JSON list of C-alpha atoms and ligand atoms in Angstrom, two decimals:
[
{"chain": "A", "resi": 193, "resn": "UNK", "atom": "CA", "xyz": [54.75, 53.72, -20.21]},
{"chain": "A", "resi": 194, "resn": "UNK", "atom": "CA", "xyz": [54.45, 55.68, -22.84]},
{"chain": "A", "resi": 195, "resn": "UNK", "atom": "CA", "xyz": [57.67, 56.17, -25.28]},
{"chain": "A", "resi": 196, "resn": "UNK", "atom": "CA", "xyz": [58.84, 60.05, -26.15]},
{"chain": "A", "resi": 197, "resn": "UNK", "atom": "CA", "xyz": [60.32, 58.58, -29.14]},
{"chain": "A", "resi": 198, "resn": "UNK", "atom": "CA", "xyz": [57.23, 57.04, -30.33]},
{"chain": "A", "resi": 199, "resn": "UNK", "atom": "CA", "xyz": [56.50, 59.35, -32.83]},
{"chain": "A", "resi": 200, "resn": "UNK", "atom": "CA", "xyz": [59.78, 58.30, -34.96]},
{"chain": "A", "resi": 201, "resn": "UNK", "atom": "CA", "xyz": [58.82, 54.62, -35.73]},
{"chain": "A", "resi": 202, "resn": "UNK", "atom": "CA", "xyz": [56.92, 53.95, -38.96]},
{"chain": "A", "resi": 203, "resn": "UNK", "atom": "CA", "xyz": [55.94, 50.48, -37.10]},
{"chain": "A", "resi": 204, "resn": "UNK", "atom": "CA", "xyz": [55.36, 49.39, -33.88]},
{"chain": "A", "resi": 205, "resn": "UNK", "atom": "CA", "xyz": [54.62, 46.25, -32.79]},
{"chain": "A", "resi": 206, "resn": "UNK", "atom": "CA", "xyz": [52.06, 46.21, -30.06]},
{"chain": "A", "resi": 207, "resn": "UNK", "atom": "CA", "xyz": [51.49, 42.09, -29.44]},
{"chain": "A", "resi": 208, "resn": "UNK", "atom": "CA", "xyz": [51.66, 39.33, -31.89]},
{"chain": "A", "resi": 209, "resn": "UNK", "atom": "CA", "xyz": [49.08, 40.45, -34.25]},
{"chain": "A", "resi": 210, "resn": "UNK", "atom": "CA", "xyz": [48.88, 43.99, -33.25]},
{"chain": "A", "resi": 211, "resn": "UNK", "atom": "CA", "xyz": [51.03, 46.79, -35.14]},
{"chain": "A", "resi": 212, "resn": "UNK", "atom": "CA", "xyz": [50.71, 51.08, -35.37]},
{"chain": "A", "resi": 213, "resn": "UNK", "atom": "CA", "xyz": [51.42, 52.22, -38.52]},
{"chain": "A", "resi": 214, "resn": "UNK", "atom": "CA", "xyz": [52.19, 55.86, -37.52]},
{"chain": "A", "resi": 215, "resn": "UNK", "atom": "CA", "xyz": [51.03, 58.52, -40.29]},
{"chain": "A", "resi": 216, "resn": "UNK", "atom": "CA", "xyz": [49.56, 55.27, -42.17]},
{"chain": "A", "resi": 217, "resn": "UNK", "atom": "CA", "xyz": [46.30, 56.89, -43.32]},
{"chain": "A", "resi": 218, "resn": "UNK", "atom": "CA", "xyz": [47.79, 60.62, -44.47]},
{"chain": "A", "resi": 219, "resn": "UNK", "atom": "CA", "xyz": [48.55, 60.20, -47.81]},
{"chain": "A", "resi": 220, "resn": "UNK", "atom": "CA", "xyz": [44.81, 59.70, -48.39]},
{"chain": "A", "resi": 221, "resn": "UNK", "atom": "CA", "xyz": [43.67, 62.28, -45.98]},
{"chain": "A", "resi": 222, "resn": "UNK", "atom": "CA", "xyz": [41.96, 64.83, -48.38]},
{"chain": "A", "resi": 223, "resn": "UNK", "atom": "CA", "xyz": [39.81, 61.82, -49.95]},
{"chain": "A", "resi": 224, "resn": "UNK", "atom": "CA", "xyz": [39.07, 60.08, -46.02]},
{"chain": "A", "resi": 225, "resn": "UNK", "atom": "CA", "xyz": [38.05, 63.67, -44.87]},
{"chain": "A", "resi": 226, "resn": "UNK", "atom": "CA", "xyz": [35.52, 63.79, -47.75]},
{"chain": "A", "resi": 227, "resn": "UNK", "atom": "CA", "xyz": [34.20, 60.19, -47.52]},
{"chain": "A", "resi": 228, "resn": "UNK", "atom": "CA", "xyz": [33.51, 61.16, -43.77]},
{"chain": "A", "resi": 229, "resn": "UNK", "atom": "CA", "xyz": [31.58, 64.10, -44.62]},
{"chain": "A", "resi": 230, "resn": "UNK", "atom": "CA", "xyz": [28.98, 62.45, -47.18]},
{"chain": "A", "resi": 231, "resn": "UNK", "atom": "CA", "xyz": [28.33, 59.54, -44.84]},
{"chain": "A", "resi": 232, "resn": "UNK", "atom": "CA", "xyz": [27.53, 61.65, -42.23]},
{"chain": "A", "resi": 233, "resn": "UNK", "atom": "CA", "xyz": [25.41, 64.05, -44.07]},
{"chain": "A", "resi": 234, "resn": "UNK", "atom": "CA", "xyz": [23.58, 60.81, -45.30]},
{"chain": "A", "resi": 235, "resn": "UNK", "atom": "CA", "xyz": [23.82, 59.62, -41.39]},
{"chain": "A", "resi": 236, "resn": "UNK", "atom": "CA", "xyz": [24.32, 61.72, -39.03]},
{"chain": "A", "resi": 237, "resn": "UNK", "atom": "CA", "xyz": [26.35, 61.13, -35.61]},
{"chain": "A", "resi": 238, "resn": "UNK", "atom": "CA", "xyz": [24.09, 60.37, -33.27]},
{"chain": "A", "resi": 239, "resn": "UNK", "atom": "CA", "xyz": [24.73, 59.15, -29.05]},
{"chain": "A", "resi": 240, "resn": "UNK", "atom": "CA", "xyz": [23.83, 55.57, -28.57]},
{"chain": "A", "resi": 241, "resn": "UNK", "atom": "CA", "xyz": [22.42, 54.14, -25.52]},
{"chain": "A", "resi": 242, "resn": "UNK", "atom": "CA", "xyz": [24.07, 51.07, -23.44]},
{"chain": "A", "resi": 243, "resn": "UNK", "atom": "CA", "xyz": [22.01, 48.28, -23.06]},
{"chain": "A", "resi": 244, "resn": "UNK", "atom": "CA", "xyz": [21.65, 49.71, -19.58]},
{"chain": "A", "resi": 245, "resn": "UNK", "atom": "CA", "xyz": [20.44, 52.86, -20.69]},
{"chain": "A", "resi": 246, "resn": "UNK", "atom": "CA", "xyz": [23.40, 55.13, -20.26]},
{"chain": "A", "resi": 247, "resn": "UNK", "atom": "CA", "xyz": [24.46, 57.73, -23.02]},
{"chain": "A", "resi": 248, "resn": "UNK", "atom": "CA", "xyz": [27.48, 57.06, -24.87]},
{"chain": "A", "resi": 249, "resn": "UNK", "atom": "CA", "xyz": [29.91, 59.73, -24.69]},
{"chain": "A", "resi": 250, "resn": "UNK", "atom": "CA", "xyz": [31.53, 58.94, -28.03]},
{"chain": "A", "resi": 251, "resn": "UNK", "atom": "CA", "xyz": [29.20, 59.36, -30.66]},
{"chain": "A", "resi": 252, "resn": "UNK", "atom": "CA", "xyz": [28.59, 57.19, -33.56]},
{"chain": "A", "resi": 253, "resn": "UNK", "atom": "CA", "xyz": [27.26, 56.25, -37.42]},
{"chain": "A", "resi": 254, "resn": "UNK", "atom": "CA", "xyz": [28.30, 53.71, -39.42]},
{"chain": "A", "resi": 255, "resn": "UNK", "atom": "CA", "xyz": [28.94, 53.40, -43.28]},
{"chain": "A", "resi": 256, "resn": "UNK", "atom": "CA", "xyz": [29.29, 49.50, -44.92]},
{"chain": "A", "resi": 257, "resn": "UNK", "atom": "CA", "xyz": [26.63, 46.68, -45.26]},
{"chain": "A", "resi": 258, "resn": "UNK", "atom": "CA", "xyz": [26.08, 46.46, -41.73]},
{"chain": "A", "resi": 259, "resn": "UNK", "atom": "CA", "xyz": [26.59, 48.99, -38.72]},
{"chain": "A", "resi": 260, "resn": "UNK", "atom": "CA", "xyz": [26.97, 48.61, -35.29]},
{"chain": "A", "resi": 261, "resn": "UNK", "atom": "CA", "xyz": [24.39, 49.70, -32.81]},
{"chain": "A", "resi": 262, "resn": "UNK", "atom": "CA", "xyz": [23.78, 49.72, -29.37]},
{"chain": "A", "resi": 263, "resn": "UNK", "atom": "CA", "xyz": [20.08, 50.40, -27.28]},
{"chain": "A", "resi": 264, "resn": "UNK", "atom": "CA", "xyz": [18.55, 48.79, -24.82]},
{"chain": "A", "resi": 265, "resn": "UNK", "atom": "CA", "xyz": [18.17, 45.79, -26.40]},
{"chain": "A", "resi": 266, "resn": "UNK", "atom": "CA", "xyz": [21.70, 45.25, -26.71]},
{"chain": "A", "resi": 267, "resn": "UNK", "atom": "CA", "xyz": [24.77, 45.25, -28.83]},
{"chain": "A", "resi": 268, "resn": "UNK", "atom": "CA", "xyz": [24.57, 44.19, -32.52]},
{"chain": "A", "resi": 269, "resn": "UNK", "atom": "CA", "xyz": [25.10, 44.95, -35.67]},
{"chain": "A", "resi": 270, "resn": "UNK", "atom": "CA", "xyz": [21.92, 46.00, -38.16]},
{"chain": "A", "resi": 271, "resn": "UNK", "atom": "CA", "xyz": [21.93, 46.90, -42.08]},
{"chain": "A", "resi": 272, "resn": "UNK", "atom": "CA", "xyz": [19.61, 49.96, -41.36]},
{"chain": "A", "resi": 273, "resn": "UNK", "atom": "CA", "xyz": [19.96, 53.51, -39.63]},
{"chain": "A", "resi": 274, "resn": "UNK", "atom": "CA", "xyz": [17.66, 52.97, -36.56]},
{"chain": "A", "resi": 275, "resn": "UNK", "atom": "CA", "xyz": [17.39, 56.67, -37.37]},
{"chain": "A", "resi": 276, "resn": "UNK", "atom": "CA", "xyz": [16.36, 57.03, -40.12]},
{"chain": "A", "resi": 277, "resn": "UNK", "atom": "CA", "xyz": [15.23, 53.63, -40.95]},
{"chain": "A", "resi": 278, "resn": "UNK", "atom": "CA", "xyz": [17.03, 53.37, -44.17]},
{"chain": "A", "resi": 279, "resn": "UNK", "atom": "CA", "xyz": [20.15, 51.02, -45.23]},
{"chain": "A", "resi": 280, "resn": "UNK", "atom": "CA", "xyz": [23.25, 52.21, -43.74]},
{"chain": "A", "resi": 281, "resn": "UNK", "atom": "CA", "xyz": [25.19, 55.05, -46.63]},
{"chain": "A", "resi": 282, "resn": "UNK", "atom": "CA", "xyz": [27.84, 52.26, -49.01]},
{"chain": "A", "resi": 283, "resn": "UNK", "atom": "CA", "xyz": [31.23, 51.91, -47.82]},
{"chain": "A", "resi": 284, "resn": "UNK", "atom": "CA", "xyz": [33.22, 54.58, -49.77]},
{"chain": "A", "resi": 285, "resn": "UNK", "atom": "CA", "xyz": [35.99, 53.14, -52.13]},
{"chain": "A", "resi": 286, "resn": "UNK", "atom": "CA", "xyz": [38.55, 55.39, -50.71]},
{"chain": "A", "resi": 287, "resn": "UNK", "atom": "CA", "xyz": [38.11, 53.85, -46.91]},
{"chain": "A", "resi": 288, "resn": "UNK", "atom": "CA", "xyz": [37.64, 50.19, -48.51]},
{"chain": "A", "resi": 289, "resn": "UNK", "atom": "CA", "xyz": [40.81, 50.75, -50.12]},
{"chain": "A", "resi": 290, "resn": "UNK", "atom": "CA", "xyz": [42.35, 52.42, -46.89]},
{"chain": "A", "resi": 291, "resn": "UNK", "atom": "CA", "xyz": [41.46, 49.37, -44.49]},
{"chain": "A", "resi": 292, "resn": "UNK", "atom": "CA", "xyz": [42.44, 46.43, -47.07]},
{"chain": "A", "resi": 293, "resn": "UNK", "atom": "CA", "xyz": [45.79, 48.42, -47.82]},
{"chain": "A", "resi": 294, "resn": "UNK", "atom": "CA", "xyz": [46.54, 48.89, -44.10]},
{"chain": "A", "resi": 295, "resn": "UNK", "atom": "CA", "xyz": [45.53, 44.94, -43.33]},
{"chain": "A", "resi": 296, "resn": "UNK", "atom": "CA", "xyz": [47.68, 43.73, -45.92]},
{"chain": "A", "resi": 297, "resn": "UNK", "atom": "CA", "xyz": [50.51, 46.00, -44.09]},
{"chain": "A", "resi": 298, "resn": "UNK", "atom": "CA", "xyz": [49.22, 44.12, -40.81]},
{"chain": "A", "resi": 299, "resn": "UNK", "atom": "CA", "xyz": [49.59, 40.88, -41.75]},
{"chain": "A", "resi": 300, "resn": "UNK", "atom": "CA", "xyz": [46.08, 40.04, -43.07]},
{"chain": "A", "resi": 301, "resn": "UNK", "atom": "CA", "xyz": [45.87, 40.09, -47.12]},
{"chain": "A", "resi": 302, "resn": "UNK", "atom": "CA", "xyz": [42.51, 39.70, -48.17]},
{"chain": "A", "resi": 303, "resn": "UNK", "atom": "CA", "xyz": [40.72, 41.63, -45.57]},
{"chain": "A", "resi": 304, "resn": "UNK", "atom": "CA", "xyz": [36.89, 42.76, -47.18]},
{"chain": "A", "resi": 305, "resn": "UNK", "atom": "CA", "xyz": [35.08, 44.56, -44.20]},
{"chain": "A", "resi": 306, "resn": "UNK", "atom": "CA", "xyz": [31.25, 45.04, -44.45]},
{"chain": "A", "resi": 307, "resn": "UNK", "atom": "CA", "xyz": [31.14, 47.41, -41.49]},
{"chain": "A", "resi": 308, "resn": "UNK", "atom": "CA", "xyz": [32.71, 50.74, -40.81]},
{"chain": "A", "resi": 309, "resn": "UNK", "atom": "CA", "xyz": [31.83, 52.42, -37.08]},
{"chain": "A", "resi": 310, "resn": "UNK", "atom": "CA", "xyz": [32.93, 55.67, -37.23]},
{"chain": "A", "resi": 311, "resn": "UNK", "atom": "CA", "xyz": [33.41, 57.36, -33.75]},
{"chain": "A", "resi": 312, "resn": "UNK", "atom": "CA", "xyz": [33.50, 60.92, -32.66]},
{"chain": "A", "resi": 313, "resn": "UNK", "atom": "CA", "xyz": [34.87, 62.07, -29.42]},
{"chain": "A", "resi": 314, "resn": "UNK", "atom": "CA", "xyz": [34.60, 65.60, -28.15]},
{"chain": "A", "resi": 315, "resn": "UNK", "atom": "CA", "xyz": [36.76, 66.54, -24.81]},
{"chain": "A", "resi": 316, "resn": "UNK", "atom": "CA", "xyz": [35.65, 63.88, -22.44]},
{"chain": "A", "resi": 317, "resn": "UNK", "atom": "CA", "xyz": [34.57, 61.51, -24.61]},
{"chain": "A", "resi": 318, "resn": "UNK", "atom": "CA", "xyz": [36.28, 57.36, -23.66]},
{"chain": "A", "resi": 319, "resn": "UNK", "atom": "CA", "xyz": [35.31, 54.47, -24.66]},
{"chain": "A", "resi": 320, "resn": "UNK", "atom": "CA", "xyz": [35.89, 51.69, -21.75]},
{"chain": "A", "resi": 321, "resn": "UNK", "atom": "CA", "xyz": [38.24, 48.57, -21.75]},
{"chain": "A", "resi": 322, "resn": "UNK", "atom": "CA", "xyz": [36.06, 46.15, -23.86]},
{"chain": "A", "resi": 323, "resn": "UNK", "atom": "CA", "xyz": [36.33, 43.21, -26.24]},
{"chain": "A", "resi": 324, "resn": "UNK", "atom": "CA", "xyz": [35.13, 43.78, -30.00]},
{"chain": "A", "resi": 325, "resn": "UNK", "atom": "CA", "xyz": [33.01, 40.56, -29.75]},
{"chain": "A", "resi": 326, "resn": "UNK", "atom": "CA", "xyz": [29.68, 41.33, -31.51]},
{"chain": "A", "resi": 327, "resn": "UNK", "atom": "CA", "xyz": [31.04, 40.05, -34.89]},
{"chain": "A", "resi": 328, "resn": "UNK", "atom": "CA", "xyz": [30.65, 36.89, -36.78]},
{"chain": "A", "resi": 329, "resn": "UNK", "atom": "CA", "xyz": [33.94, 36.33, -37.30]},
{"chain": "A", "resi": 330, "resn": "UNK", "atom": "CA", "xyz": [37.26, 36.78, -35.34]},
{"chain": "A", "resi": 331, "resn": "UNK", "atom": "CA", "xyz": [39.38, 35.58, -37.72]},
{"chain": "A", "resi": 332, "resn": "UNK", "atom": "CA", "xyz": [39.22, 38.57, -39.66]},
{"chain": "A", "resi": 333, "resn": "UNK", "atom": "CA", "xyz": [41.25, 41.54, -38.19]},
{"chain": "A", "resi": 334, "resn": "UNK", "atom": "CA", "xyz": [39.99, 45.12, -36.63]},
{"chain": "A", "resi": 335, "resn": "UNK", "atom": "CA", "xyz": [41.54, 48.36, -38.51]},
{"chain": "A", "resi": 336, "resn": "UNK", "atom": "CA", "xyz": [41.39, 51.16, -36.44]},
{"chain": "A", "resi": 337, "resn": "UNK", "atom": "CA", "xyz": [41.94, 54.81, -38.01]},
{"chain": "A", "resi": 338, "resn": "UNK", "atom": "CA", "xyz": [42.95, 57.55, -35.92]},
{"chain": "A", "resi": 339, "resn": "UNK", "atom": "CA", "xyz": [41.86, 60.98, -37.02]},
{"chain": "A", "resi": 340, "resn": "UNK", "atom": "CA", "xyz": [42.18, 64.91, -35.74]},
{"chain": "A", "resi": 341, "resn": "UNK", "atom": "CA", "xyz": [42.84, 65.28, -32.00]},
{"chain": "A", "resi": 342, "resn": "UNK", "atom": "CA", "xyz": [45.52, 62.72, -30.57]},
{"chain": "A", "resi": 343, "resn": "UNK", "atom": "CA", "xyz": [44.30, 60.40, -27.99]},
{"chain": "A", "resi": 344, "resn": "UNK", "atom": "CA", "xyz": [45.51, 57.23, -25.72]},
{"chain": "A", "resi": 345, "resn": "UNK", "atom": "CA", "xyz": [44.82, 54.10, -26.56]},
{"chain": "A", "resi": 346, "resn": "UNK", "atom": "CA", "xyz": [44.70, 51.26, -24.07]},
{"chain": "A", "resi": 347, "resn": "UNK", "atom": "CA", "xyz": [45.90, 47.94, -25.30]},
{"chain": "A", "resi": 348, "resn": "UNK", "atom": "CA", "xyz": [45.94, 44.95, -23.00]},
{"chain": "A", "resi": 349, "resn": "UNK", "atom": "CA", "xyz": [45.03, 41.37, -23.45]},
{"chain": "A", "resi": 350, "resn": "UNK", "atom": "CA", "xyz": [43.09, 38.77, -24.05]},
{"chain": "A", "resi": 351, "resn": "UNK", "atom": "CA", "xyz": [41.94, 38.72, -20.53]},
{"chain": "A", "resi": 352, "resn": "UNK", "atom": "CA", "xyz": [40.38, 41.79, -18.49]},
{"chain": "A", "resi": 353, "resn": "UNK", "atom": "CA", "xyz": [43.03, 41.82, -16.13]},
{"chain": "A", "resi": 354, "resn": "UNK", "atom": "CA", "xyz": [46.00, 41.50, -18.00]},
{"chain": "A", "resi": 355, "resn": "UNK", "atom": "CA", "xyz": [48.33, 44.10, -17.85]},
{"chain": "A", "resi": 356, "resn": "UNK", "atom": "CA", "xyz": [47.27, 47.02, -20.32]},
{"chain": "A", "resi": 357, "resn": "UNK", "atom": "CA", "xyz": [49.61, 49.13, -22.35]},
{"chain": "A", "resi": 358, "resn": "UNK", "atom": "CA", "xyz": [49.20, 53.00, -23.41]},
{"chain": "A", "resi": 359, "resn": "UNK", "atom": "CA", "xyz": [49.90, 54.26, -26.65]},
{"chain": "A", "resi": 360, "resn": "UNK", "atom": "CA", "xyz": [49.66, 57.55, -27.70]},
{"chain": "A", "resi": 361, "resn": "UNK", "atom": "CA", "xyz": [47.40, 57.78, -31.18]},
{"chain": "A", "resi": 362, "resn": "UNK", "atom": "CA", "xyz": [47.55, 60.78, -33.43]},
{"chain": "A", "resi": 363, "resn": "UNK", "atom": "CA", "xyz": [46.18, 62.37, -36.84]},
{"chain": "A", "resi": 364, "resn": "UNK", "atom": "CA", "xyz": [46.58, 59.51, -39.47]},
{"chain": "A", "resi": 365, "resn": "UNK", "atom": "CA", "xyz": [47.75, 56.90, -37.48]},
{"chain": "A", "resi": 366, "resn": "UNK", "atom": "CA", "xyz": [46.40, 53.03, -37.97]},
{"chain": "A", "resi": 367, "resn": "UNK", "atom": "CA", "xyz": [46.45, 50.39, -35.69]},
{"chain": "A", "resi": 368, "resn": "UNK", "atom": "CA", "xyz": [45.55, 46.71, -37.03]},
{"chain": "A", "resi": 369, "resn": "UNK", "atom": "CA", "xyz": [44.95, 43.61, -34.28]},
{"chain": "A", "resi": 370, "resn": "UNK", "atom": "CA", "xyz": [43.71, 40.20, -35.35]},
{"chain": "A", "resi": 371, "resn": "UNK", "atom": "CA", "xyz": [44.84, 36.45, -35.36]},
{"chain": "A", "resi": 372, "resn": "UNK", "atom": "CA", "xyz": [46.22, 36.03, -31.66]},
{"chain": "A", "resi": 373, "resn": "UNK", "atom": "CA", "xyz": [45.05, 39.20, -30.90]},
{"chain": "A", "resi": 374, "resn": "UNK", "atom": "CA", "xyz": [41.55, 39.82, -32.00]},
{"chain": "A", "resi": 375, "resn": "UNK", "atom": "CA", "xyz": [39.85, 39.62, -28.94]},
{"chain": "A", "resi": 376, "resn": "UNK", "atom": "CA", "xyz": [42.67, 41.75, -26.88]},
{"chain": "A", "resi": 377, "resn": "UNK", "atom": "CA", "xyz": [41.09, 44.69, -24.37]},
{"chain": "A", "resi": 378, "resn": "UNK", "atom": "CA", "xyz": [41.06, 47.71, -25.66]},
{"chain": "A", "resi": 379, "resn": "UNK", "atom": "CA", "xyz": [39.79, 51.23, -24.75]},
{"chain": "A", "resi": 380, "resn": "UNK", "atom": "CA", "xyz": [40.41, 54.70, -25.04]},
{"chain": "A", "resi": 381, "resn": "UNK", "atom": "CA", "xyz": [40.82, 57.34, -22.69]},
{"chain": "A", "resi": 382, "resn": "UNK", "atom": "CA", "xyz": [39.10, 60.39, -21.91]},
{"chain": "A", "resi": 383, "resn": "UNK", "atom": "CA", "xyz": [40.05, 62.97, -24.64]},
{"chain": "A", "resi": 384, "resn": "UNK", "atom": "CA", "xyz": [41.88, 65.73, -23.80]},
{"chain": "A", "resi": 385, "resn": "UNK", "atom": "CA", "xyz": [41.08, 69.13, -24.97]},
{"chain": "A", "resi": 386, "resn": "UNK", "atom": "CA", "xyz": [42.63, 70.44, -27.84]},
{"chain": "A", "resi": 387, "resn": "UNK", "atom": "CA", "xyz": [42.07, 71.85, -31.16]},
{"chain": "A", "resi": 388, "resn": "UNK", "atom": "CA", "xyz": [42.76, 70.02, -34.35]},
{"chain": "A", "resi": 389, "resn": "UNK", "atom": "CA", "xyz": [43.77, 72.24, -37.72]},
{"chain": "A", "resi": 390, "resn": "UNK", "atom": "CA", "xyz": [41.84, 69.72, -39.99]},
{"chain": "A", "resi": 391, "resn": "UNK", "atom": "CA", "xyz": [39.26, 68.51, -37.77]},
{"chain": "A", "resi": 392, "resn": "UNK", "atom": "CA", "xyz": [38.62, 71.37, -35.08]},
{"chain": "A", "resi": 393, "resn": "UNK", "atom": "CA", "xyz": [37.66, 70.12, -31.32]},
{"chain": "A", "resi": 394, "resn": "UNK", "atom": "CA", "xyz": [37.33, 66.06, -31.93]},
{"chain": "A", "resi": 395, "resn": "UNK", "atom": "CA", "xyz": [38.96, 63.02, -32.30]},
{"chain": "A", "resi": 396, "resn": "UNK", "atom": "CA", "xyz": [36.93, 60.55, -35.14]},
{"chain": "A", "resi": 397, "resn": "UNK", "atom": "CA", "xyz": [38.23, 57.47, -35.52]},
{"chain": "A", "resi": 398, "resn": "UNK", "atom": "CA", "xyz": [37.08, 54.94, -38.54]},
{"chain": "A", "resi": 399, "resn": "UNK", "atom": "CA", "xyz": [37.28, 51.34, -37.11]},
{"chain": "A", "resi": 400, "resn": "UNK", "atom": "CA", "xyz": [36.89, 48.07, -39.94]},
{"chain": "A", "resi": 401, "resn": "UNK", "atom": "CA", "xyz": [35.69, 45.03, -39.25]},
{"chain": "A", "resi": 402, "resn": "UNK", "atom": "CA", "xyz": [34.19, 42.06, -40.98]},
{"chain": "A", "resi": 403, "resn": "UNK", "atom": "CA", "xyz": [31.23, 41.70, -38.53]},
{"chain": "A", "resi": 404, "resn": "UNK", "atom": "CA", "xyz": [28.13, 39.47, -40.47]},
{"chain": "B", "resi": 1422, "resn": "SIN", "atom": "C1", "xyz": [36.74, 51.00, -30.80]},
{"chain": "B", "resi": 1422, "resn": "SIN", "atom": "O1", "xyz": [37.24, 50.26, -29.96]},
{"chain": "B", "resi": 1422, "resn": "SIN", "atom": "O2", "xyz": [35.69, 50.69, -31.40]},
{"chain": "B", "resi": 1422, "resn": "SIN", "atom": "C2", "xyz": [37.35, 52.32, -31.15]},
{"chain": "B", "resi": 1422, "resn": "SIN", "atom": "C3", "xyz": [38.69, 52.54, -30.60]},
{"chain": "B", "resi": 1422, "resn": "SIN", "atom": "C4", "xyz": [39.19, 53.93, -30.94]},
{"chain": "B", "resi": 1422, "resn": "SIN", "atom": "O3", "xyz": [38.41, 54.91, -30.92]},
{"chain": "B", "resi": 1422, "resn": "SIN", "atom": "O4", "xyz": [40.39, 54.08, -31.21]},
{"chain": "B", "resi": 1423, "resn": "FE2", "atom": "FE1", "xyz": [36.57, 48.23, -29.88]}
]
């Protein structure tokens, strides 16, 4: 159920190892908004395909060491563009510093992603109840950035039928899981429609993870 009075706590506490940090990621929203644009105009959004050849709604590039990818070979993470066949664009400072500082606020000091998937969903656009299992690593957390339209975020648990939670997520909100955590369900609704001031008719949402 989702709370009316939501919007009022800096910090909610979604499981242990899970918080929203409501608003977490405005005071660097000029800088994010410009990172954005110069990875994508190095590498552009593109729609994956599933390993069994559907088209992903949401659609996708990646800035960091290593992106995440998806064909019909599988899931995985790669250090080029399958595009364009060149390394994936740096991770900017500005997110790097965004993702450690909201780990740190998490729970998890010390966090150094190498990959940044950055999603963009247009009215319509979900991304099913999955696992974020494709990295090397689980004890490092996932930071999830929430930015332009608002959206609802599944949360559930470590098993597929646990019982899932909804929380709403808006412009500049963070949400960090890890430790017990980590490998919780997640997912996120089909957008609604809507237009954004800042961002216009989309949701894009950054999401860090140590993954190699
Ligand atoms: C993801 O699970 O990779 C992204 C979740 C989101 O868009 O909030
Ligand atoms: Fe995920």
């Amino acid at each position: 159920m989702m709370d009316l009075f939501d919007q009022l706590e800096p910090r909610k506490e979604l499981a242990e190892g899970a918080v929203l940090l409501r608003g977490f990621a405005l005071n660097y929203e000029a800088a994010i908004l410009s990172a954005i644009d110069a990875v994508v105009a190095a590498a552009p959004f593109r729609h994956m395909m599933t390993p069994g050849g559907y088209r992903m709604s949401v659609a996708m590039t990646n800035c960091g060491k290593v992106g995440w990818v998806s064909d019909g070979k599988g899931y995985r993470y790669s250090p080029t563009d399958p595009d364009s066949g060149k390394p994936w664009p740096a991770m900017p400072e500005t997110l790097l510093t965004l993702a450690q500082t909201a780990a740190s606020e998490g729970g998890f000091a010390g966090f150094v992603p190498d990959a940044c998937l950055i999603n963009r969903y247009e009215p319509g656009a979900k991304l099913s109840l999955h696992q974020d299992r494709d990295e090397c690593d689980f004890s490092a957390p996932i930071v999830s950035v929430s930015l332009g339209l608002s959206a609802t975020f599944q949360f559930g648990g470590k098993r597929r039928s646990d019982p899932i939670a909804k929380h709403a997520l808006h412009h500049g909100d963070v949400v960090v899981w890890g430790g017990p955590s980590r490998l919780f369900h997640h997912g996120i609704l089909p957008l609604k429609e809507g237009e954004h001031a800042r961002l216009g008719r989309c949701r894009i949402n950054l999401t860090f993870r140590k993954a190699s």
